[in-house]
Amino acid sequence: MTHWFHRNPLKATAPVSFNLYGVASSPAANKICNDLRTTRARLLDAFTDATCTPEIMKKSSDEYFALLQGFILPLDGTTQENKLRFIQNFKWTDSLQGNIASAQQDAVFELVSMAFNVAIWYTKFASRLAGKENITEDEAKDVHKSLRIAAGIFKTLKETHIPRLITPAEKGRDLEPRVIDTYIVQIQAETPSATRHKYLQLKQHFYMAYAHCYHGQTLLAGDKCGEAIRSLQEAEKFYSRAEALCKEYRQTKGPGSTAKPSEQLFFKKLGTFIKNTLEKCQRENGFIYFHKVPAEAPALELKASYGLAEPTPFELPPLSAQCTPEVYATFDLTKGPKEDKAKVKHDEEIKPVKEPDLKPQKDTGCVVS
C-alpha cells in the first residue's frame, strides 16, 4: 500500500446550510438548525484530521446524529413520518461513481451516508495504526476494535436504516446491500491480519500439529493404523515448522518478542506426545496391522464457522434534548422556502475529499482502506 487510504476514498458531500427560514419559527427551532450545520461541518472536518482519535470521532458523530434524528424520529406522539424528514436536500458521491453525486431529499439518506463515512474512517484509522513500525499490544487491540466497530456500523446500516430509504440504492452505489456485505466480510476477514504475522504463523502450525496428532489418535482407535501413522507424521512436520517459527518470532522486534513459546510446558508436551504416539502406532503396525502408510495425509474434518471477528453492535446516540415535541411543533412546513426545492440538482459534480497523505511505516497487508 502506498497510502493508508489507498483503496476506499471517503464519500464527498455538498455543504448543507439547514437554513429553514420561515419553517423554523422559534429561537429553539433555529438553534437546532444552526447546531445541525456546525456539528455536520465539525464531523466532516474530523474525517480528514490526521490527529482525530476514535474518541473524538465518536463524540463528533454522536453530536450530529443526536440532532439529525430530530428530523427522522416521530416527535408528535404518533407513529407517522417525521414532517421534517423530507425538507432538506442532501448530496453524496459514491466510491465507484467518481465525483458525480446522487441527491435525495431525505434525512435517512443523510444518516446512512454519513454513518457510512464514519465506518470508512474507522477502517482508515485501523490501517494507519497497523502501519506503524513498532505497534504496541494496546495499539493492536485498537486496530481490532476499530475494524469491528466499522463492521458493526455497516451491518446496522444494511439491516436497519438502508431499508427505510424511499429511493433504493442503485447497483454499484455505496448503499447497495451487496456493497455493504462486501465491506463487512472484507473487514471480518482482514481483522486477524492486523496482528503480527510471525506469531499468527506460529499459532497456525502449532494448532495444525495438534489437529493432526489427535486425528491420528482417532484413526488408530478406528483400526486405521496406516492412516494414523501418516497423520502423526504430518503433525511432526507442522510441529517442526512451529519450532522454527518460534526462533524467528524471538528475533523480531516489537511487543511480545521476549516471549519464548518453544520453552513453555504446553509446547514441549505436544512435541513429546506426538513422538510417543507415532512410535506407538509404528510398533502396533509392525506386529498387528501391517497397514500401508499412505503418501497423502488424511484430510481433517474442518467444519468450523467460527474465527471471524464479530462486528461490534452499532447504536445511534439518544435523541438530542433540544428536539422536544414542543420545539418540533414550531417547525411550520406551510411557510417553507419553495426556492430551495427548485435548486435541487441531481448528478452534480462534487470535489473529492482531500485526505491526509499519511504513509505507513510498513506494509500492513490490510486493504480495506
PDB file of C-alpha atoms in Angstrom, residues 48-327:
ATOM      1  CA  THR A  48      -9.660  14.422   7.314  1.00  0.00           C
ATOM      2  CA  ASP A  49      -7.959  15.413  10.561  1.00  0.00           C
ATOM      3  CA  ALA A  50      -4.826  13.301  10.973  1.00  0.00           C
ATOM      4  CA  THR A  51      -4.951  13.822  14.750  1.00  0.00           C
ATOM      5  CA  CYS A  52      -8.523  12.583  15.124  1.00  0.00           C
ATOM      6  CA  THR A  53      -8.928   9.658  17.527  1.00  0.00           C
ATOM      7  CA  PRO A  54     -11.800   7.156  17.923  1.00  0.00           C
ATOM      8  CA  GLU A  55     -12.920   9.100  20.998  1.00  0.00           C
ATOM      9  CA  ILE A  56     -13.114  12.348  19.034  1.00  0.00           C
ATOM     10  CA  MET A  57     -14.845  10.608  16.126  1.00  0.00           C
ATOM     11  CA  LYS A  58     -17.464   9.087  18.410  1.00  0.00           C
ATOM     12  CA  LYS A  59     -18.140  12.414  20.116  1.00  0.00           C
ATOM     13  CA  SER A  60     -18.408  14.289  16.811  1.00  0.00           C
ATOM     14  CA  SER A  61     -20.658  11.710  15.156  1.00  0.00           C
ATOM     15  CA  ASP A  62     -22.875  11.348  18.243  1.00  0.00           C
ATOM     16  CA  GLU A  63     -23.413  15.103  18.425  1.00  0.00           C
ATOM     17  CA  TYR A  64     -24.548  15.257  14.809  1.00  0.00           C
ATOM     18  CA  PHE A  65     -26.630  12.079  14.780  1.00  0.00           C
ATOM     19  CA  ALA A  66     -28.393  13.062  18.026  1.00  0.00           C
ATOM     20  CA  LEU A  67     -29.638  16.230  16.330  1.00  0.00           C
ATOM     21  CA  LEU A  68     -30.292  14.659  12.922  1.00  0.00           C
ATOM     22  CA  GLN A  69     -32.668  12.177  14.499  1.00  0.00           C
ATOM     23  CA  GLY A  70     -34.898  15.132  15.257  1.00  0.00           C
ATOM     24  CA  PHE A  71     -35.610  15.088  11.515  1.00  0.00           C
ATOM     25  CA  ILE A  72     -36.240  11.317  11.437  1.00  0.00           C
ATOM     26  CA  LEU A  73     -37.912  10.041  14.608  1.00  0.00           C
ATOM     27  CA  PRO A  74     -41.631  10.800  15.177  1.00  0.00           C
ATOM     28  CA  LEU A  75     -41.876  13.588  17.754  1.00  0.00           C
ATOM     29  CA  ASP A  76     -45.598  14.360  17.748  1.00  0.00           C
ATOM     30  CA  GLY A  77     -46.725  11.366  19.774  1.00  0.00           C
ATOM     31  CA  THR A  78     -47.839   9.413  16.707  1.00  0.00           C
ATOM     32  CA  THR A  79     -46.252   6.772  14.511  1.00  0.00           C
ATOM     33  CA  GLN A  80     -46.477   8.970  11.432  1.00  0.00           C
ATOM     34  CA  GLU A  81     -43.393  10.019   9.465  1.00  0.00           C
ATOM     35  CA  ASN A  82     -41.471  12.978  10.883  1.00  0.00           C
ATOM     36  CA  LYS A  83     -42.651  16.053   8.962  1.00  0.00           C
ATOM     37  CA  LEU A  84     -39.052  17.303   8.680  1.00  0.00           C
ATOM     38  CA  ARG A  85     -37.626  14.142   7.111  1.00  0.00           C
ATOM     39  CA  PHE A  86     -38.039  15.310   3.502  1.00  0.00           C
ATOM     40  CA  ILE A  87     -37.466  19.050   3.899  1.00  0.00           C
ATOM     41  CA  GLN A  88     -33.698  19.203   3.265  1.00  0.00           C
ATOM     42  CA  ASN A  89     -31.777  18.016   0.202  1.00  0.00           C
ATOM     43  CA  PHE A  90     -28.527  16.054   0.640  1.00  0.00           C
ATOM     44  CA  LYS A  91     -25.880  15.161  -1.949  1.00  0.00           C
ATOM     45  CA  TRP A  92     -23.241  12.451  -1.645  1.00  0.00           C
ATOM     46  CA  THR A  93     -20.768  10.815  -4.010  1.00  0.00           C
ATOM     47  CA  ASP A  94     -20.232   7.040  -4.312  1.00  0.00           C
ATOM     48  CA  SER A  95     -16.924   5.183  -4.264  1.00  0.00           C
ATOM     49  CA  LEU A  96     -17.314   3.780  -7.796  1.00  0.00           C
ATOM     50  CA  GLN A  97     -19.039   6.746  -9.412  1.00  0.00           C
ATOM     51  CA  GLY A  98     -16.281   9.346  -9.337  1.00  0.00           C
ATOM     52  CA  ASN A  99     -17.228  12.910  -8.400  1.00  0.00           C
ATOM     53  CA  ILE A 100     -20.813  12.722  -9.637  1.00  0.00           C
ATOM     54  CA  ALA A 101     -23.105  12.985  -6.620  1.00  0.00           C
ATOM     55  CA  SER A 102     -26.530  11.493  -6.145  1.00  0.00           C
ATOM     56  CA  ALA A 103     -29.115  13.577  -4.315  1.00  0.00           C
ATOM     57  CA  GLN A 104     -32.044  12.666  -2.119  1.00  0.00           C
ATOM     58  CA  GLN A 105     -34.307  14.954  -0.148  1.00  0.00           C
ATOM     59  CA  ASP A 106     -34.376  12.565   2.787  1.00  0.00           C
ATOM     60  CA  ALA A 107     -32.780  12.804   6.248  1.00  0.00           C
ATOM     61  CA  VAL A 108     -32.418   8.995   6.339  1.00  0.00           C
ATOM     62  CA  PHE A 109     -30.240   9.213   3.221  1.00  0.00           C
ATOM     63  CA  GLU A 110     -28.053  11.711   5.081  1.00  0.00           C
ATOM     64  CA  LEU A 111     -27.899   9.448   8.130  1.00  0.00           C
ATOM     65  CA  VAL A 112     -26.775   6.326   6.257  1.00  0.00           C
ATOM     66  CA  SER A 113     -24.345   8.233   4.020  1.00  0.00           C
ATOM     67  CA  MET A 114     -22.663   9.989   6.941  1.00  0.00           C
ATOM     68  CA  ALA A 115     -22.562   6.792   9.019  1.00  0.00           C
ATOM     69  CA  PHE A 116     -21.015   5.011   6.013  1.00  0.00           C
ATOM     70  CA  ASN A 117     -18.212   7.588   6.106  1.00  0.00           C
ATOM     71  CA  VAL A 118     -17.786   7.076   9.853  1.00  0.00           C
ATOM     72  CA  ALA A 119     -17.292   3.344   9.218  1.00  0.00           C
ATOM     73  CA  ILE A 120     -14.769   4.048   6.468  1.00  0.00           C
ATOM     74  CA  TRP A 121     -12.900   6.370   8.846  1.00  0.00           C
ATOM     75  CA  TYR A 122     -12.570   3.559  11.399  1.00  0.00           C
ATOM     76  CA  THR A 123     -11.046   1.274   8.759  1.00  0.00           C
ATOM     77  CA  LYS A 124      -8.597   4.023   7.820  1.00  0.00           C
ATOM     78  CA  PHE A 125      -7.669   4.625  11.447  1.00  0.00           C
ATOM     79  CA  ALA A 126      -7.073   0.893  11.910  1.00  0.00           C
ATOM     80  CA  SER A 127      -4.937   0.699   8.762  1.00  0.00           C
ATOM     81  CA  ARG A 128      -2.887   3.726   9.780  1.00  0.00           C
ATOM     82  CA  LEU A 129      -2.302   2.296  13.259  1.00  0.00           C
ATOM     83  CA  ALA A 130      -1.397  -1.145  11.916  1.00  0.00           C
ATOM     84  CA  GLY A 131       1.133   0.509   9.600  1.00  0.00           C
ATOM     85  CA  LYS A 132       3.318   1.688  12.471  1.00  0.00           C
ATOM     86  CA  GLU A 133       6.778   0.162  12.595  1.00  0.00           C
ATOM     87  CA  ASN A 134       6.615  -0.960  16.237  1.00  0.00           C
ATOM     88  CA  ILE A 135       2.960  -1.372  17.086  1.00  0.00           C
ATOM     89  CA  THR A 136       2.255  -1.976  20.770  1.00  0.00           C
ATOM     90  CA  GLU A 137      -0.128  -4.576  22.145  1.00  0.00           C
ATOM     91  CA  ASP A 138      -2.646  -1.876  23.097  1.00  0.00           C
ATOM     92  CA  GLU A 139      -2.456  -0.412  19.599  1.00  0.00           C
ATOM     93  CA  ALA A 140      -3.020  -3.853  18.092  1.00  0.00           C
ATOM     94  CA  LYS A 141      -6.148  -4.136  20.239  1.00  0.00           C
ATOM     95  CA  ASP A 142      -7.285  -0.724  18.983  1.00  0.00           C
ATOM     96  CA  VAL A 143      -6.844  -1.952  15.398  1.00  0.00           C
ATOM     97  CA  HIS A 144      -9.125  -4.913  16.083  1.00  0.00           C
ATOM     98  CA  LYS A 145     -11.625  -2.756  17.954  1.00  0.00           C
ATOM     99  CA  SER A 146     -11.813  -0.170  15.172  1.00  0.00           C
ATOM    100  CA  LEU A 147     -12.365  -2.763  12.454  1.00  0.00           C
ATOM    101  CA  ARG A 148     -15.103  -4.439  14.487  1.00  0.00           C
ATOM    102  CA  ILE A 149     -16.795  -1.067  15.044  1.00  0.00           C
ATOM    103  CA  ALA A 150     -16.695  -0.400  11.296  1.00  0.00           C
ATOM    104  CA  ALA A 151     -18.196  -3.800  10.530  1.00  0.00           C
ATOM    105  CA  GLY A 152     -20.917  -3.171  13.126  1.00  0.00           C
ATOM    106  CA  ILE A 153     -21.843   0.156  11.530  1.00  0.00           C
ATOM    107  CA  PHE A 154     -22.108  -1.396   8.069  1.00  0.00           C
ATOM    108  CA  LYS A 155     -24.183  -4.275   9.443  1.00  0.00           C
ATOM    109  CA  THR A 156     -26.632  -1.960  11.235  1.00  0.00           C
ATOM    110  CA  LEU A 157     -26.974   0.293   8.200  1.00  0.00           C
ATOM    111  CA  LYS A 158     -27.801  -2.669   5.990  1.00  0.00           C
ATOM    112  CA  GLU A 159     -30.259  -4.300   8.366  1.00  0.00           C
ATOM    113  CA  THR A 160     -31.988  -1.285   9.933  1.00  0.00           C
ATOM    114  CA  HIS A 161     -31.542   2.025   8.149  1.00  0.00           C
ATOM    115  CA  ILE A 162     -30.946   1.440   4.421  1.00  0.00           C
ATOM    116  CA  PRO A 163     -34.282  -0.469   4.055  1.00  0.00           C
ATOM    117  CA  ARG A 164     -36.036   2.751   5.172  1.00  0.00           C
ATOM    118  CA  LEU A 165     -34.850   4.729   2.142  1.00  0.00           C
ATOM    119  CA  ILE A 166     -37.699   5.827  -0.108  1.00  0.00           C
ATOM    120  CA  THR A 167     -35.400   5.631  -3.132  1.00  0.00           C
ATOM    121  CA  PRO A 168     -33.478   2.315  -3.057  1.00  0.00           C
ATOM    122  CA  ALA A 169     -29.772   2.383  -3.868  1.00  0.00           C
ATOM    123  CA  GLU A 170     -28.914   1.635  -7.479  1.00  0.00           C
ATOM    124  CA  LYS A 171     -26.490  -1.136  -8.417  1.00  0.00           C
ATOM    125  CA  GLY A 172     -22.898  -0.146  -7.768  1.00  0.00           C
ATOM    126  CA  ARG A 173     -23.815   2.581  -5.290  1.00  0.00           C
ATOM    127  CA  ASP A 174     -22.260   2.539  -1.828  1.00  0.00           C
ATOM    128  CA  LEU A 175     -25.569   1.860  -0.099  1.00  0.00           C
ATOM    129  CA  GLU A 176     -26.439  -1.179  -2.206  1.00  0.00           C
ATOM    130  CA  PRO A 177     -26.700  -4.239   0.100  1.00  0.00           C
ATOM    131  CA  ARG A 178     -24.119  -6.218  -1.888  1.00  0.00           C
ATOM    132  CA  VAL A 179     -21.564  -3.428  -1.459  1.00  0.00           C
ATOM    133  CA  ILE A 180     -22.274  -3.227   2.260  1.00  0.00           C
ATOM    134  CA  ASP A 181     -21.930  -7.028   2.567  1.00  0.00           C
ATOM    135  CA  THR A 182     -18.577  -6.854   0.807  1.00  0.00           C
ATOM    136  CA  TYR A 183     -17.286  -4.322   3.318  1.00  0.00           C
ATOM    137  CA  ILE A 184     -18.478  -6.425   6.259  1.00  0.00           C
ATOM    138  CA  VAL A 185     -16.909  -9.659   5.001  1.00  0.00           C
ATOM    139  CA  GLN A 186     -13.673  -7.949   3.994  1.00  0.00           C
ATOM    140  CA  ILE A 187     -13.297  -6.305   7.383  1.00  0.00           C
ATOM    141  CA  GLN A 188     -14.017  -9.556   9.219  1.00  0.00           C
ATOM    142  CA  ALA A 189     -11.512 -11.435   7.097  1.00  0.00           C
ATOM    143  CA  GLU A 190      -8.774  -8.842   7.441  1.00  0.00           C
ATOM    144  CA  THR A 191      -9.099  -8.202  11.160  1.00  0.00           C
ATOM    145  CA  PRO A 192      -6.812 -11.135  12.090  1.00  0.00           C
ATOM    146  CA  SER A 193      -4.136  -9.908   9.663  1.00  0.00           C
ATOM    147  CA  ALA A 194      -3.739  -6.777  11.735  1.00  0.00           C
ATOM    148  CA  THR A 195      -1.746  -8.660  14.408  1.00  0.00           C
ATOM    149  CA  ARG A 196       1.867  -9.727  13.953  1.00  0.00           C
ATOM    150  CA  HIS A 197       2.398 -12.120  11.060  1.00  0.00           C
ATOM    151  CA  LYS A 198       5.083 -14.393  12.576  1.00  0.00           C
ATOM    152  CA  TYR A 199       3.032 -15.032  15.671  1.00  0.00           C
ATOM    153  CA  LEU A 200      -0.020 -15.955  13.621  1.00  0.00           C
ATOM    154  CA  GLN A 201       2.061 -18.334  11.511  1.00  0.00           C
ATOM    155  CA  LEU A 202       3.452 -19.897  14.675  1.00  0.00           C
ATOM    156  CA  LYS A 203      -0.025 -20.426  16.101  1.00  0.00           C
ATOM    157  CA  GLN A 204      -1.290 -21.827  12.808  1.00  0.00           C
ATOM    158  CA  HIS A 205       1.412 -24.507  12.646  1.00  0.00           C
ATOM    159  CA  PHE A 206       1.111 -25.308  16.334  1.00  0.00           C
ATOM    160  CA  TYR A 207      -2.641 -25.873  16.112  1.00  0.00           C
ATOM    161  CA  MET A 208      -2.289 -27.855  12.886  1.00  0.00           C
ATOM    162  CA  ALA A 209       0.206 -30.094  14.697  1.00  0.00           C
ATOM    163  CA  TYR A 210      -2.349 -30.545  17.479  1.00  0.00           C
ATOM    164  CA  ALA A 211      -5.125 -31.317  14.994  1.00  0.00           C
ATOM    165  CA  HIS A 212      -3.166 -33.950  13.063  1.00  0.00           C
ATOM    166  CA  CYS A 213      -1.904 -35.504  16.303  1.00  0.00           C
ATOM    167  CA  TYR A 214      -5.371 -36.050  17.743  1.00  0.00           C
ATOM    168  CA  HIS A 215      -6.749 -37.034  14.343  1.00  0.00           C
ATOM    169  CA  GLY A 216      -4.066 -39.730  14.282  1.00  0.00           C
ATOM    170  CA  GLN A 217      -5.256 -40.984  17.674  1.00  0.00           C
ATOM    171  CA  THR A 218      -8.831 -41.146  16.388  1.00  0.00           C
ATOM    172  CA  LEU A 219      -7.721 -43.115  13.307  1.00  0.00           C
ATOM    173  CA  LEU A 220      -5.771 -45.561  15.449  1.00  0.00           C
ATOM    174  CA  ALA A 221      -8.824 -46.104  17.666  1.00  0.00           C
ATOM    175  CA  GLY A 222     -10.722 -46.937  14.463  1.00  0.00           C
ATOM    176  CA  ASP A 223      -8.082 -49.533  13.493  1.00  0.00           C
ATOM    177  CA  LYS A 224      -6.720 -47.375  10.671  1.00  0.00           C
ATOM    178  CA  CYS A 225      -3.112 -47.641  11.721  1.00  0.00           C
ATOM    179  CA  GLY A 226      -1.514 -46.742   8.392  1.00  0.00           C
ATOM    180  CA  GLU A 227      -3.518 -43.523   8.143  1.00  0.00           C
ATOM    181  CA  ALA A 228      -2.819 -42.807  11.816  1.00  0.00           C
ATOM    182  CA  ILE A 229       0.943 -43.012  11.182  1.00  0.00           C
ATOM    183  CA  ARG A 230       0.688 -40.659   8.204  1.00  0.00           C
ATOM    184  CA  SER A 231      -1.405 -38.182  10.220  1.00  0.00           C
ATOM    185  CA  LEU A 232       1.149 -38.195  13.032  1.00  0.00           C
ATOM    186  CA  GLN A 233       3.964 -37.720  10.547  1.00  0.00           C
ATOM    187  CA  GLU A 234       2.084 -34.637   9.337  1.00  0.00           C
ATOM    188  CA  ALA A 235       1.796 -33.499  12.961  1.00  0.00           C
ATOM    189  CA  GLU A 236       5.575 -33.867  13.298  1.00  0.00           C
ATOM    190  CA  LYS A 237       6.097 -31.744  10.189  1.00  0.00           C
ATOM    191  CA  PHE A 238       3.880 -28.925  11.485  1.00  0.00           C
ATOM    192  CA  TYR A 239       5.480 -29.105  14.927  1.00  0.00           C
ATOM    193  CA  SER A 240       8.977 -28.803  13.451  1.00  0.00           C
ATOM    194  CA  ARG A 241       7.879 -25.766  11.449  1.00  0.00           C
ATOM    195  CA  ALA A 242       6.339 -24.253  14.598  1.00  0.00           C
ATOM    196  CA  GLU A 243       9.684 -24.719  16.389  1.00  0.00           C
ATOM    197  CA  ALA A 244      11.475 -22.898  13.586  1.00  0.00           C
ATOM    198  CA  LEU A 245       8.922 -20.065  13.701  1.00  0.00           C
ATOM    199  CA  CYS A 246       9.461 -19.766  17.445  1.00  0.00           C
ATOM    200  CA  LYS A 247      13.091 -18.900  16.753  1.00  0.00           C
ATOM    201  CA  GLU A 248      12.127 -16.401  14.044  1.00  0.00           C
ATOM    202  CA  TYR A 249       9.499 -14.864  16.318  1.00  0.00           C
ATOM    203  CA  ARG A 250      12.034 -14.267  19.084  1.00  0.00           C
ATOM    204  CA  GLN A 251      14.283 -12.409  16.614  1.00  0.00           C
ATOM    205  CA  THR A 252      11.570  -9.955  15.534  1.00  0.00           C
ATOM    206  CA  LYS A 253      11.233  -6.512  17.084  1.00  0.00           C
ATOM    207  CA  GLY A 254       8.158  -5.316  18.918  1.00  0.00           C
ATOM    208  CA  PRO A 255       5.927  -6.204  21.863  1.00  0.00           C
ATOM    209  CA  GLY A 256       5.884  -9.820  22.927  1.00  0.00           C
ATOM    210  CA  SER A 257       9.137 -10.706  21.185  1.00  0.00           C
ATOM    211  CA  THR A 258      10.766 -11.556  24.543  1.00  0.00           C
ATOM    212  CA  ALA A 259       8.340 -14.456  24.944  1.00  0.00           C
ATOM    213  CA  LYS A 260       9.760 -17.951  24.376  1.00  0.00           C
ATOM    214  CA  PRO A 261       6.834 -20.153  23.234  1.00  0.00           C
ATOM    215  CA  SER A 262       9.072 -23.151  22.436  1.00  0.00           C
ATOM    216  CA  GLU A 263      10.231 -23.277  26.066  1.00  0.00           C
ATOM    217  CA  GLN A 264       6.715 -23.324  27.500  1.00  0.00           C
ATOM    218  CA  LEU A 265       5.472 -26.579  29.040  1.00  0.00           C
ATOM    219  CA  PHE A 266       2.435 -26.860  26.756  1.00  0.00           C
ATOM    220  CA  PHE A 267       4.686 -26.600  23.687  1.00  0.00           C
ATOM    221  CA  LYS A 268       7.175 -29.201  24.911  1.00  0.00           C
ATOM    222  CA  LYS A 269       4.370 -31.571  25.961  1.00  0.00           C
ATOM    223  CA  LEU A 270       2.897 -31.547  22.460  1.00  0.00           C
ATOM    224  CA  GLY A 271       6.251 -32.478  20.911  1.00  0.00           C
ATOM    225  CA  THR A 272       6.686 -35.385  23.328  1.00  0.00           C
ATOM    226  CA  PHE A 273       3.080 -36.507  22.831  1.00  0.00           C
ATOM    227  CA  ILE A 274       3.432 -36.559  19.021  1.00  0.00           C
ATOM    228  CA  LYS A 275       6.695 -38.506  19.238  1.00  0.00           C
ATOM    229  CA  ASN A 276       5.366 -41.117  21.686  1.00  0.00           C
ATOM    230  CA  THR A 277       2.060 -41.593  19.825  1.00  0.00           C
ATOM    231  CA  LEU A 278       3.818 -42.012  16.468  1.00  0.00           C
ATOM    232  CA  GLU A 279       6.219 -44.611  17.936  1.00  0.00           C
ATOM    233  CA  LYS A 280       3.253 -46.491  19.419  1.00  0.00           C
ATOM    234  CA  CYS A 281       1.470 -46.564  16.061  1.00  0.00           C
ATOM    235  CA  GLN A 282       4.584 -47.757  14.255  1.00  0.00           C
ATOM    236  CA  ARG A 283       5.099 -50.577  16.784  1.00  0.00           C
ATOM    237  CA  GLU A 284       1.491 -51.752  16.543  1.00  0.00           C
ATOM    238  CA  ASN A 285       1.552 -51.566  12.753  1.00  0.00           C
ATOM    239  CA  GLY A 286       4.704 -53.712  12.761  1.00  0.00           C
ATOM    240  CA  PHE A 287       3.184 -56.676  14.585  1.00  0.00           C
ATOM    241  CA  ILE A 288      -0.609 -56.255  14.412  1.00  0.00           C
ATOM    242  CA  TYR A 289      -1.972 -54.240  11.489  1.00  0.00           C
ATOM    243  CA  PHE A 290       0.657 -54.321   8.697  1.00  0.00           C
ATOM    244  CA  HIS A 291      -1.122 -51.405   7.004  1.00  0.00           C
ATOM    245  CA  LYS A 292       0.425 -49.434   4.176  1.00  0.00           C
ATOM    246  CA  VAL A 293       1.184 -45.813   5.107  1.00  0.00           C
ATOM    247  CA  PRO A 294      -0.488 -43.539   2.523  1.00  0.00           C
ATOM    248  CA  ALA A 295       1.516 -40.916   0.661  1.00  0.00           C
ATOM    249  CA  GLU A 296      -1.003 -38.160   1.455  1.00  0.00           C
ATOM    250  CA  ALA A 297      -2.019 -37.192   4.966  1.00  0.00           C
ATOM    251  CA  PRO A 298      -5.658 -37.981   5.844  1.00  0.00           C
ATOM    252  CA  ALA A 299      -7.855 -34.909   5.446  1.00  0.00           C
ATOM    253  CA  LEU A 300      -9.015 -33.171   8.593  1.00  0.00           C
ATOM    254  CA  GLU A 301     -12.732 -32.640   9.048  1.00  0.00           C
ATOM    255  CA  LEU A 302     -12.931 -28.856   9.112  1.00  0.00           C
ATOM    256  CA  LYS A 303     -16.457 -27.643   9.674  1.00  0.00           C
ATOM    257  CA  ALA A 304     -15.810 -24.690  11.942  1.00  0.00           C
ATOM    258  CA  SER A 305     -17.708 -21.494  11.184  1.00  0.00           C
ATOM    259  CA  TYR A 306     -16.055 -19.520  13.969  1.00  0.00           C
ATOM    260  CA  GLY A 307     -12.903 -17.430  13.894  1.00  0.00           C
ATOM    261  CA  LEU A 308     -14.180 -14.284  12.151  1.00  0.00           C
ATOM    262  CA  ALA A 309     -14.202 -11.077  14.132  1.00  0.00           C
ATOM    263  CA  GLU A 310     -17.734 -10.330  15.273  1.00  0.00           C
ATOM    264  CA  PRO A 311     -18.957  -6.839  14.376  1.00  0.00           C
ATOM    265  CA  THR A 312     -19.440  -4.567  17.374  1.00  0.00           C
ATOM    266  CA  PRO A 313     -23.157  -3.684  17.609  1.00  0.00           C
ATOM    267  CA  PHE A 314     -23.736  -0.104  16.494  1.00  0.00           C
ATOM    268  CA  GLU A 315     -26.346   2.086  18.129  1.00  0.00           C
ATOM    269  CA  LEU A 316     -27.246   5.664  17.342  1.00  0.00           C
ATOM    270  CA  PRO A 317     -26.968   8.114  20.245  1.00  0.00           C
ATOM    271  CA  PRO A 318     -30.148   9.160  22.070  1.00  0.00           C
ATOM    272  CA  LEU A 319     -32.201  11.923  20.535  1.00  0.00           C
ATOM    273  CA  SER A 320     -30.827  15.366  21.421  1.00  0.00           C
ATOM    274  CA  ALA A 321     -32.512  17.010  24.405  1.00  0.00           C
ATOM    275  CA  GLN A 322     -33.085  20.020  22.155  1.00  0.00           C
ATOM    276  CA  CYS A 323     -35.523  18.053  19.998  1.00  0.00           C
ATOM    277  CA  THR A 324     -38.682  18.147  22.104  1.00  0.00           C
ATOM    278  CA  PRO A 325     -42.299  17.837  20.899  1.00  0.00           C
ATOM    279  CA  GLU A 326     -42.806  21.473  21.842  1.00  0.00           C
ATOM    280  CA  VAL A 327     -39.936  22.675  19.654  1.00  0.00           C
TER     281      VAL A 327
END
